[in-house]
Coordinates of C-alpha atoms in Angstrom, one line a residue:
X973 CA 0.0 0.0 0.0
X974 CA 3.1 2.5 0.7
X975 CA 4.3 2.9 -2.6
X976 CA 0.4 4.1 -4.4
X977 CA -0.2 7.5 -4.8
X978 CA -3.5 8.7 -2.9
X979 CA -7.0 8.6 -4.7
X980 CA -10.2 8.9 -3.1
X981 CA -11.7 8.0 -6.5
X982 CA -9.6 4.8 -6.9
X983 CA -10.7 1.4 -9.0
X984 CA -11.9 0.0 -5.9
X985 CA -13.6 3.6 -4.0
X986 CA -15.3 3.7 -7.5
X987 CA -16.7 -0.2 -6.9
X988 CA -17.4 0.5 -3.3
X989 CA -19.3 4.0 -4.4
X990 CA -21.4 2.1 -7.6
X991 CA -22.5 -0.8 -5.1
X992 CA -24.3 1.7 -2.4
X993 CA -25.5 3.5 -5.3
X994 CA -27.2 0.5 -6.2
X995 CA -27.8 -0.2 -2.4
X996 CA -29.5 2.7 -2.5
X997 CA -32.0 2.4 -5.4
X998 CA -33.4 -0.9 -3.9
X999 CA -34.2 1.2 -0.7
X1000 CA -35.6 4.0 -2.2
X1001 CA -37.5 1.8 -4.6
X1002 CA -39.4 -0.6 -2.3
X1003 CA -39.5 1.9 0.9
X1004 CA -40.7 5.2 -0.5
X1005 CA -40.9 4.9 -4.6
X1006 CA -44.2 2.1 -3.5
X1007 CA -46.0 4.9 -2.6
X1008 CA -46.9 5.7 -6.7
X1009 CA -46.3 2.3 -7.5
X1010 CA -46.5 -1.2 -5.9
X1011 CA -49.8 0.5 -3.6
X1012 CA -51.5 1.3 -6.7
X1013 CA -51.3 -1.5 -8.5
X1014 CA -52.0 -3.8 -5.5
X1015 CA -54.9 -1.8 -4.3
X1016 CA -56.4 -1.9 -8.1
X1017 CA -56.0 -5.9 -8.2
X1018 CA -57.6 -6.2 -4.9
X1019 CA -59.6 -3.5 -4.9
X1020 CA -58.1 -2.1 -1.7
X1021 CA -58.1 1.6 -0.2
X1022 CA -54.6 2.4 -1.3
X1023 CA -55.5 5.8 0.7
X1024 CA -54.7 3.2 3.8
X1025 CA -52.4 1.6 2.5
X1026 CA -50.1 5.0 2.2
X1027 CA -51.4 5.2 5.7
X1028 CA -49.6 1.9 6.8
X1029 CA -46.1 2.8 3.8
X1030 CA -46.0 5.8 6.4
X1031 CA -45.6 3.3 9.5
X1032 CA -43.3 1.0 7.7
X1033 CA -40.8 3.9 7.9
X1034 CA -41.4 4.5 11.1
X1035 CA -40.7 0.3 11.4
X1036 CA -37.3 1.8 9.5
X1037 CA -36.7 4.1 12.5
X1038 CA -36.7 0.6 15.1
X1039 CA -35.1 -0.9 12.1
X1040 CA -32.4 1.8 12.0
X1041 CA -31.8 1.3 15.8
X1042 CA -31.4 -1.9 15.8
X1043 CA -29.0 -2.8 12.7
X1044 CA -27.2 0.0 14.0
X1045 CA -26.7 -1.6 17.3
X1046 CA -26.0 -4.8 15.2
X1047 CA -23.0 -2.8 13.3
X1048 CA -21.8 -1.5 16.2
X1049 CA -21.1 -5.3 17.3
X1050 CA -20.6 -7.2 13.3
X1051 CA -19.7 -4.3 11.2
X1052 CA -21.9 -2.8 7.9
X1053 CA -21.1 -5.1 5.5
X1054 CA -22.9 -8.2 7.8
X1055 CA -25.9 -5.6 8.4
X1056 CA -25.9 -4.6 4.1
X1057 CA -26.0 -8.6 3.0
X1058 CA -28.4 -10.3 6.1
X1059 CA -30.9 -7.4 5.4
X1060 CA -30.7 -7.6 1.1
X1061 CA -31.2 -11.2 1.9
X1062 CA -34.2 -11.0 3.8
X1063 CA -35.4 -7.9 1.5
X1064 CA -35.1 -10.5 -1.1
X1065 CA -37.3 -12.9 0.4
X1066 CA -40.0 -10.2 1.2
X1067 CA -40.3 -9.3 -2.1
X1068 CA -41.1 -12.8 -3.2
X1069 CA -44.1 -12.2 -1.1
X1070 CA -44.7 -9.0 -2.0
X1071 CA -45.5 -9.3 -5.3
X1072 CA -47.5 -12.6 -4.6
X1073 CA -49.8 -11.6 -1.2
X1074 CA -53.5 -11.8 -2.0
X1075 CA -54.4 -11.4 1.7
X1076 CA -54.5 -7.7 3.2
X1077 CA -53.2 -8.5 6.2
X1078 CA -50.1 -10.3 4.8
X1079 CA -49.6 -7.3 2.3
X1080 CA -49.4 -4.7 5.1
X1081 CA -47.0 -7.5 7.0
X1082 CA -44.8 -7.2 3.6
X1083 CA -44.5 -3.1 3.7
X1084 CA -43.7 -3.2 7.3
X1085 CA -41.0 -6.0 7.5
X1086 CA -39.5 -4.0 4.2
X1087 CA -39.4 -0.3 6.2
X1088 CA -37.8 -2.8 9.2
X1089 CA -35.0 -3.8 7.0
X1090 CA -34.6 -1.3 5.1
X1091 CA -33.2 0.0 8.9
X1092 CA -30.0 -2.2 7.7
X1093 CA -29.3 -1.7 4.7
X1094 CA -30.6 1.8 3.4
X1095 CA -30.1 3.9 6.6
X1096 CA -26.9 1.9 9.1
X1097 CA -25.1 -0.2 6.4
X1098 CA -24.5 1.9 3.6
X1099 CA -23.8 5.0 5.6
X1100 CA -21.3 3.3 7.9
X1101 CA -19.6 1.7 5.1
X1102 CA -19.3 5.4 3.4
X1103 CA -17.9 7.0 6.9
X1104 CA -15.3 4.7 7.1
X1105 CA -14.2 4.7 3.6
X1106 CA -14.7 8.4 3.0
X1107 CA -14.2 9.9 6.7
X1108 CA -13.2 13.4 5.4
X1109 CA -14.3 13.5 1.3
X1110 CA -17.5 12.2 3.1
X1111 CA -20.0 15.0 1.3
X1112 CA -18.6 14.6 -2.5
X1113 CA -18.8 11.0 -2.1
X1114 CA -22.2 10.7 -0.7
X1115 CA -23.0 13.2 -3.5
X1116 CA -22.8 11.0 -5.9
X1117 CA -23.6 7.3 -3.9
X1118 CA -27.3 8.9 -3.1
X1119 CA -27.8 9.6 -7.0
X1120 CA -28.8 5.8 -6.4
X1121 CA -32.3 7.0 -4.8
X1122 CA -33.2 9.5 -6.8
X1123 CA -32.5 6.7 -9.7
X1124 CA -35.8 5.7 -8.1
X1125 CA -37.6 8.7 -9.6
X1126 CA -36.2 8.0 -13.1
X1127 CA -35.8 4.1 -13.6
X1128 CA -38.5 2.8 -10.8
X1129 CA -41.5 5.1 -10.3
X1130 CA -42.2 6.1 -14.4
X1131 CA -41.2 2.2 -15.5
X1132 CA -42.2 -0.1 -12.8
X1133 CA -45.6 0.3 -13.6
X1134 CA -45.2 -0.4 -17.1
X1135 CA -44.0 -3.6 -15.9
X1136 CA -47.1 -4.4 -14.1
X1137 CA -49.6 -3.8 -16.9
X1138 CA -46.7 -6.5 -19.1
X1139 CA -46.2 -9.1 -17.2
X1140 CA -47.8 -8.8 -14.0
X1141 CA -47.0 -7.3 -10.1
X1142 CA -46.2 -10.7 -8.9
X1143 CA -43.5 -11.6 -11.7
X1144 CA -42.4 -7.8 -12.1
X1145 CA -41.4 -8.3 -8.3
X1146 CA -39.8 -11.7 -8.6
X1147 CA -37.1 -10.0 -10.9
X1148 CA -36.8 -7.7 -8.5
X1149 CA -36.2 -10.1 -6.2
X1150 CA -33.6 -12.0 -7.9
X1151 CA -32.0 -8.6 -8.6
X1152 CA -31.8 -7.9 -4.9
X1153 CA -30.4 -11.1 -4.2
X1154 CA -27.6 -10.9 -6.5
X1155 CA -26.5 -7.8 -4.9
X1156 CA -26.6 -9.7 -1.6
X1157 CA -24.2 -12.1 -2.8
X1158 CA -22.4 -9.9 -4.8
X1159 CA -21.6 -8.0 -1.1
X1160 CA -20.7 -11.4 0.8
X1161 CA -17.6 -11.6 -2.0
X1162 CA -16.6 -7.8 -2.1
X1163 CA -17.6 -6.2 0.3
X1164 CA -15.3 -4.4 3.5
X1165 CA -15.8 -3.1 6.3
X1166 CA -12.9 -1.0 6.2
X1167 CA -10.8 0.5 3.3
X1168 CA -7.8 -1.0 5.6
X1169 CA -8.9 -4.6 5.5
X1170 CA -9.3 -3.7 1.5
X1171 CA -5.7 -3.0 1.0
X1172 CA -6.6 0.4 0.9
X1173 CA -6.5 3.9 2.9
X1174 CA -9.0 6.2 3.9
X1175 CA -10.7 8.8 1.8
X1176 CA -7.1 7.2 -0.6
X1177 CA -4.6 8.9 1.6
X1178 CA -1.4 7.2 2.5
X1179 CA -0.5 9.5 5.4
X1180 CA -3.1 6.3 6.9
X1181 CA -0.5 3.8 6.1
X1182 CA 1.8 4.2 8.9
X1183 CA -1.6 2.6 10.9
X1184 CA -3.9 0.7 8.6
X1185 CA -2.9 -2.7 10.2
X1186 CA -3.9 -1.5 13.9
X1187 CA -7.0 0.3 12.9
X1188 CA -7.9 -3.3 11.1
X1189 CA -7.5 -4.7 14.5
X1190 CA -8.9 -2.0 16.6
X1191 CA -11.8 -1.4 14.6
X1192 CA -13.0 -5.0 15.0
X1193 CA -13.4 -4.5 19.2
X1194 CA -13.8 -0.8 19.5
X1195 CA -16.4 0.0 21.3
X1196 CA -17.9 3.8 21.1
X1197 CA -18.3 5.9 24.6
X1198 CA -21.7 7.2 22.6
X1199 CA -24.2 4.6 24.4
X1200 CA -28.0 5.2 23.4
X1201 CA -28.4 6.8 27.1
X1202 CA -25.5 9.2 26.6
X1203 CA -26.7 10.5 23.3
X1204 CA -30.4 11.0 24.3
X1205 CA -29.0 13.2 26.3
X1206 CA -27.2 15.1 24.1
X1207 CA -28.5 18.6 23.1
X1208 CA -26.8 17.8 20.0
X1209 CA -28.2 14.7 19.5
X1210 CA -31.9 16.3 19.1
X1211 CA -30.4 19.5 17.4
X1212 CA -29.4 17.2 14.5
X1213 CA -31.7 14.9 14.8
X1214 CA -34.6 17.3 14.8
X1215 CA -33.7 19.6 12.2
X1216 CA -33.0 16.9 10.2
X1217 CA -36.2 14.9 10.9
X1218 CA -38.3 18.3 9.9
X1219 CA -36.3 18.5 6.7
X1220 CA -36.4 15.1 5.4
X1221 CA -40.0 14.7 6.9
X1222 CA -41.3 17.8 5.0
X1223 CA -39.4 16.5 1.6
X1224 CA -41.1 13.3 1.9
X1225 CA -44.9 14.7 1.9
X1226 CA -44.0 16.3 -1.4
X1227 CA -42.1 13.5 -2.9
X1228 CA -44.8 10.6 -1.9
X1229 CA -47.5 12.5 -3.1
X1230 CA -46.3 14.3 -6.1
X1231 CA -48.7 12.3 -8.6
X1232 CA -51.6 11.9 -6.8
X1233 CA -51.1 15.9 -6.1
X1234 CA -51.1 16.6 -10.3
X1235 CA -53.7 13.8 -10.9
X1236 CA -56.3 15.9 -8.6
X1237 CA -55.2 19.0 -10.5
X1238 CA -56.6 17.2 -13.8
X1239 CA -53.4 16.1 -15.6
X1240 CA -53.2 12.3 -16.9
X1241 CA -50.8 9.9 -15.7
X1242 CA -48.5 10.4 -19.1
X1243 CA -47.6 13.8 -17.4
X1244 CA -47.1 12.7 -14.1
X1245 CA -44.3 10.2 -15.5
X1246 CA -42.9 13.0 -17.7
X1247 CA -42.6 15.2 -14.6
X1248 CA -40.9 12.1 -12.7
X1249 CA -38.5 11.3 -15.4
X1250 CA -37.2 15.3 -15.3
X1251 CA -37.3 15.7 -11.9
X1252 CA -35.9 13.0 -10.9
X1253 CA -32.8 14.0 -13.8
X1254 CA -32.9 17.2 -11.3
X1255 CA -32.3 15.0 -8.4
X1256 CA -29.1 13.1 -10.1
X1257 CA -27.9 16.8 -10.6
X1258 CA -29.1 18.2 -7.1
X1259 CA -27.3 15.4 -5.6
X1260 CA -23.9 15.6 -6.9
X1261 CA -24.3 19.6 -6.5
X1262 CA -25.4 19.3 -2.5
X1263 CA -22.6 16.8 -1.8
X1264 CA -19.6 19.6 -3.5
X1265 CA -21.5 22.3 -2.0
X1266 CA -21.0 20.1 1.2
X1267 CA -16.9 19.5 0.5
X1268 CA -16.5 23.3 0.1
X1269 CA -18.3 25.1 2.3
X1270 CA -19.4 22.3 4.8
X1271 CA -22.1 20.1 5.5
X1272 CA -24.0 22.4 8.5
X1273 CA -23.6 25.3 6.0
X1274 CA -25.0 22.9 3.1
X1275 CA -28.5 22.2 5.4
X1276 CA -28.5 25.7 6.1
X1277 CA -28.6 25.9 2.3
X1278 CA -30.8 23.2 2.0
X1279 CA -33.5 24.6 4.3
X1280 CA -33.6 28.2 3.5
X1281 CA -34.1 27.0 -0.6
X1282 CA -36.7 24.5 0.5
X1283 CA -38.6 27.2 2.0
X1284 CA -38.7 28.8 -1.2
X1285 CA -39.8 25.9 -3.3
X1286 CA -42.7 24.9 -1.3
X1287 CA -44.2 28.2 -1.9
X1288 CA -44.1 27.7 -5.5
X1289 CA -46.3 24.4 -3.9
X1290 CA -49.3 26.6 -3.3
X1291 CA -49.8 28.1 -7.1
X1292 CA -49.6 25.1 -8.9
X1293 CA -53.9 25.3 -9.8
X1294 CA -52.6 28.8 -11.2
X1295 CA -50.1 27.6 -13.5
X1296 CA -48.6 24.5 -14.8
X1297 CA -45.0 26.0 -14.7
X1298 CA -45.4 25.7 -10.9
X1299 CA -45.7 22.2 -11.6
X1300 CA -42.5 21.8 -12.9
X1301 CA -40.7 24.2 -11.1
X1302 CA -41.4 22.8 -7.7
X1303 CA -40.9 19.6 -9.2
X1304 CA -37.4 19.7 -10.6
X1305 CA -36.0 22.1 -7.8
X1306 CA -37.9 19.9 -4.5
X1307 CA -36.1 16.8 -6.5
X1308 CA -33.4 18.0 -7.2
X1309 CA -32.9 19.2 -3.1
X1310 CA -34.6 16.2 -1.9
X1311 CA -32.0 13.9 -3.5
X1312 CA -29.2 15.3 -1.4
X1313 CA -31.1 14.4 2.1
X1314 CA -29.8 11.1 1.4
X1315 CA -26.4 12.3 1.8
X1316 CA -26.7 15.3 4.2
X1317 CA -28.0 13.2 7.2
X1318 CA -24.8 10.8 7.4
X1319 CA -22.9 13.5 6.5
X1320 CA -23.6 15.7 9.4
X1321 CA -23.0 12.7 11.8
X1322 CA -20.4 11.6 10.3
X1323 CA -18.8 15.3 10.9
X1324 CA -19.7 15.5 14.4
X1325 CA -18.8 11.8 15.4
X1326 CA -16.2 10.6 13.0
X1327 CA -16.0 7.0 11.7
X1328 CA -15.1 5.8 14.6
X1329 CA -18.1 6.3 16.5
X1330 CA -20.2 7.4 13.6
X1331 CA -22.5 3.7 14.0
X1332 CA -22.9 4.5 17.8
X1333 CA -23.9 8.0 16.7
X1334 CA -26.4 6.9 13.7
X1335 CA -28.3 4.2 15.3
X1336 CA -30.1 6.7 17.3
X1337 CA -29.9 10.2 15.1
X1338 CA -30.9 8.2 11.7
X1339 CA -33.8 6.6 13.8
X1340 CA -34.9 10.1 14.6
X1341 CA -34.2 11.2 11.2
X1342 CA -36.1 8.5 9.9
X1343 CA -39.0 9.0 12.6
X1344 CA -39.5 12.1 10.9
X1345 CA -39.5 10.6 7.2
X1346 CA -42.3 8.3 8.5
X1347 CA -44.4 11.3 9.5
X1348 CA -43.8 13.2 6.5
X1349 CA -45.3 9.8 4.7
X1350 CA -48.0 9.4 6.9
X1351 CA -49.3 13.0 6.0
X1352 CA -50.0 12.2 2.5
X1353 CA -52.7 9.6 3.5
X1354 CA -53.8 11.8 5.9
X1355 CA -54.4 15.2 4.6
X1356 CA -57.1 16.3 1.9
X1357 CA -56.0 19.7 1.5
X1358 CA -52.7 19.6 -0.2
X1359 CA -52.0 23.7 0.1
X1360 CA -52.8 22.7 4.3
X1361 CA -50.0 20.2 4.0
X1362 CA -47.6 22.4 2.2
X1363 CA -48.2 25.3 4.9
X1364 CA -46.8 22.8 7.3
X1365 CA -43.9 22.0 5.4
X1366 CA -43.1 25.7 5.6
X1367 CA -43.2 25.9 9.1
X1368 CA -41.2 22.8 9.4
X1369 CA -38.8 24.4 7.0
X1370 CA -38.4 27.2 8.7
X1371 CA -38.0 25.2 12.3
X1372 CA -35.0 23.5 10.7
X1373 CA -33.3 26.5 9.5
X1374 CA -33.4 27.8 12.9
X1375 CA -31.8 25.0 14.8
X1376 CA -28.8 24.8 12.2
X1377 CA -28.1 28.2 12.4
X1378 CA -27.1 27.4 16.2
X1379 CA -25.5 24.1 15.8
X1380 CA -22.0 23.7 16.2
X1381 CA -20.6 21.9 13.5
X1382 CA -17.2 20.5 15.3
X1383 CA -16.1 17.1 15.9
X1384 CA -17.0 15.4 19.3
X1385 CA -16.3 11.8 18.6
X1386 CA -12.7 9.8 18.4
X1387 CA -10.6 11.8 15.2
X1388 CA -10.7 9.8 12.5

């Protein structure tokens, strides 16, 4: 390893970046892209209230939040990589179900055990396996990894249907299923905890040489001074994990119910796929913009960013009956900022806890995060009044904003 020059972009970061991207296109696919797709179809078939159903996609995330907790308690103890394969596994399995569950019950069962696991390997593994990798070029990196769920908005949302109307939700979902599996297995092979125990340094840089054999060792039995008990009562804890939870919540109500929201405005589903398919090209953008805004200027600057633009868009929410250029303009700028969330909320752990304790840290501020996700979910089955909902989001916008502008954005956990 001495005698390589330093890349953070090497052969194998590029490998380890393309395999959470796709990591995270299977999460955002069958945790929050369902809302516009697998629900409707199912609900059609079965002639079910898919109204409820969005109800019960909003308390599978909030299964993700318990889900989050516990895988990250189990990474604390067997590292990401054992959390990213189990749960792909099991997601696997659940899809076989999925697609093939003619009873209501066992339907609802399938959307909660898949918000439960996607706890591993959407919210603890992938994040954990970025920290540790990329413990300083954190926000470029993520940049680009979370295009993987906004790929959910151009390959998933606008196609997967499609699917369904070819050859059916139940073998549509098989394929995923084998898909899902293959990247299971494809993880048990390649997959590392640590760049170290790949042969290779942190964020590429050899000044880690000199101990890349002890932090192989070290890493293994370290355990984190961050118990549960010690960051619940952490001011910064709930500063994070609130502002966070209000931003990512608020993003969600928009993002789950963006094609219900033009259907009632008297557009045909063509459009709502058109306006996917762009947006969603926003969010690849948006992404990879957010996560080199975060590299220069830092991540609690970025979510300052973030919230204050936000704030903006989801005005442009409350005219869209005035004009259809509303429509799109909310659409392509709310995708193109929700798509960095994915990266922001590990990023800002990651800067305040480091990869060493970053799992300790994440098991508890992503289940908040998360919590807030599942809420912002939950609205869309709840609310009739769509401007009512956006209102909300402003408010929750503007509570965000507020607690970043006081957060200290310093390292507290072991240097990295």
């Amino acid at each position: 390893m001495e005698n390589r020059k330093g890349n953070w972009h090497g052969k194998k970061q590029i490998q380890m970046m393309i395999y959470l991207g796709i990591v995270l296109l299977i999460g955002g696919s069958l945790i929050s892209g369902c809302t516009n797709t697998i629900l409707p179809a199912i609900a059609d078939k079965y002639q079910w209230d898919v109204g409820a159903l969005r109800v019960m996609s909003g308390v599978a995330i909030m299964f993700c939040v318990g889900g989050t907790f516990v895988f990250g308690m189990v990474s604390k103890r067997k590292g990401p990589k054992f959390v990213v394969v189990l749960t792909l596994i099991l997601t696997a399995a659940v899809a076989v179900v999925y697609g093939s569950a003619s009873n209501y019950y066992l339907f609802v069962a399938c959307i909660l055990a898949n918000g439960f696991l996607g706890g591993g390997y959407f919210q603890v593994g992938f994040s954990a396996l970025a920290a540790n990798w990329w413990p300083t070029k954190k926000g470029i990196v993520l940049g680009y990894v979370t295009c993987g769920i906004v790929l959910n908005d151009v390959l998933w949302q606008p196609f997967i249907p499609l699917a369904f109307q070819k050859i059916g939700v139940g073998a549509t979902l098989n394929i995923v299923a084998v898909f899902i599996a293959i990247v299971a297995v494809i993880g048990v092979f390649f997959l590392k905890d640590t760049p170290e125990a790949a042969g290779e340094y942190p964020d590429g840089d050899p000044a880690f040489a000199s101990t890349a054999k002890s932090v192989v060792d070290e890493i293994a039995v370290y355990k984190s001074p961050f118990t549960p008990k010690k960051l619940l009562t952490s001011p910064t804890t709930w500063a994070i994990g609130i502002s966070m939870g209000c931003m990512y919540g608020a993003g969600m109500t928009f993002v789950a119910s963006v094609v219900p929201r033009i259907l009632s405005l008297g557009y045909d589903y063509s459009f709502a796929s058109a306006v996917l398919i762009v947006a969603g090209l926003a969010g690849l953008a948006g992404s990879i913009l957010y996560g080199i805004l975060d590299q220069k200027i830092g991540t609690k600057n970025t979510c300052v960013v973030y919230a204050a633009l936000c704030i903006l868009i989801t005005i442009c929410c409350l005219f869209h009956g005035i004009s259809v250029w509303f429509i799109w303009l909310s659409a392509i700028f709310f995708f193109a900022s929700n798509g960095a969330m994915g990266n922001l909320i590990p990023s800002i752990v990651a800067t305040k806890y480091g990869r060493w304790d970053y799992s300790a840290a994440f098991a508890v501020i992503g289940a908040m995060s998360s919590f807030g996700s599942a809420l912002g979910v939950l609205c869309t089955g709840l609310f009739t009044n769509y401007n009512v909902m956006y209102l909300m989001d402003i408010g929750l916008f503007i509570a965000a904003l507020l607690i970043l502008l006081k957060l200290n954005g310093t390292l507290i956990g072991r240097p990295n």
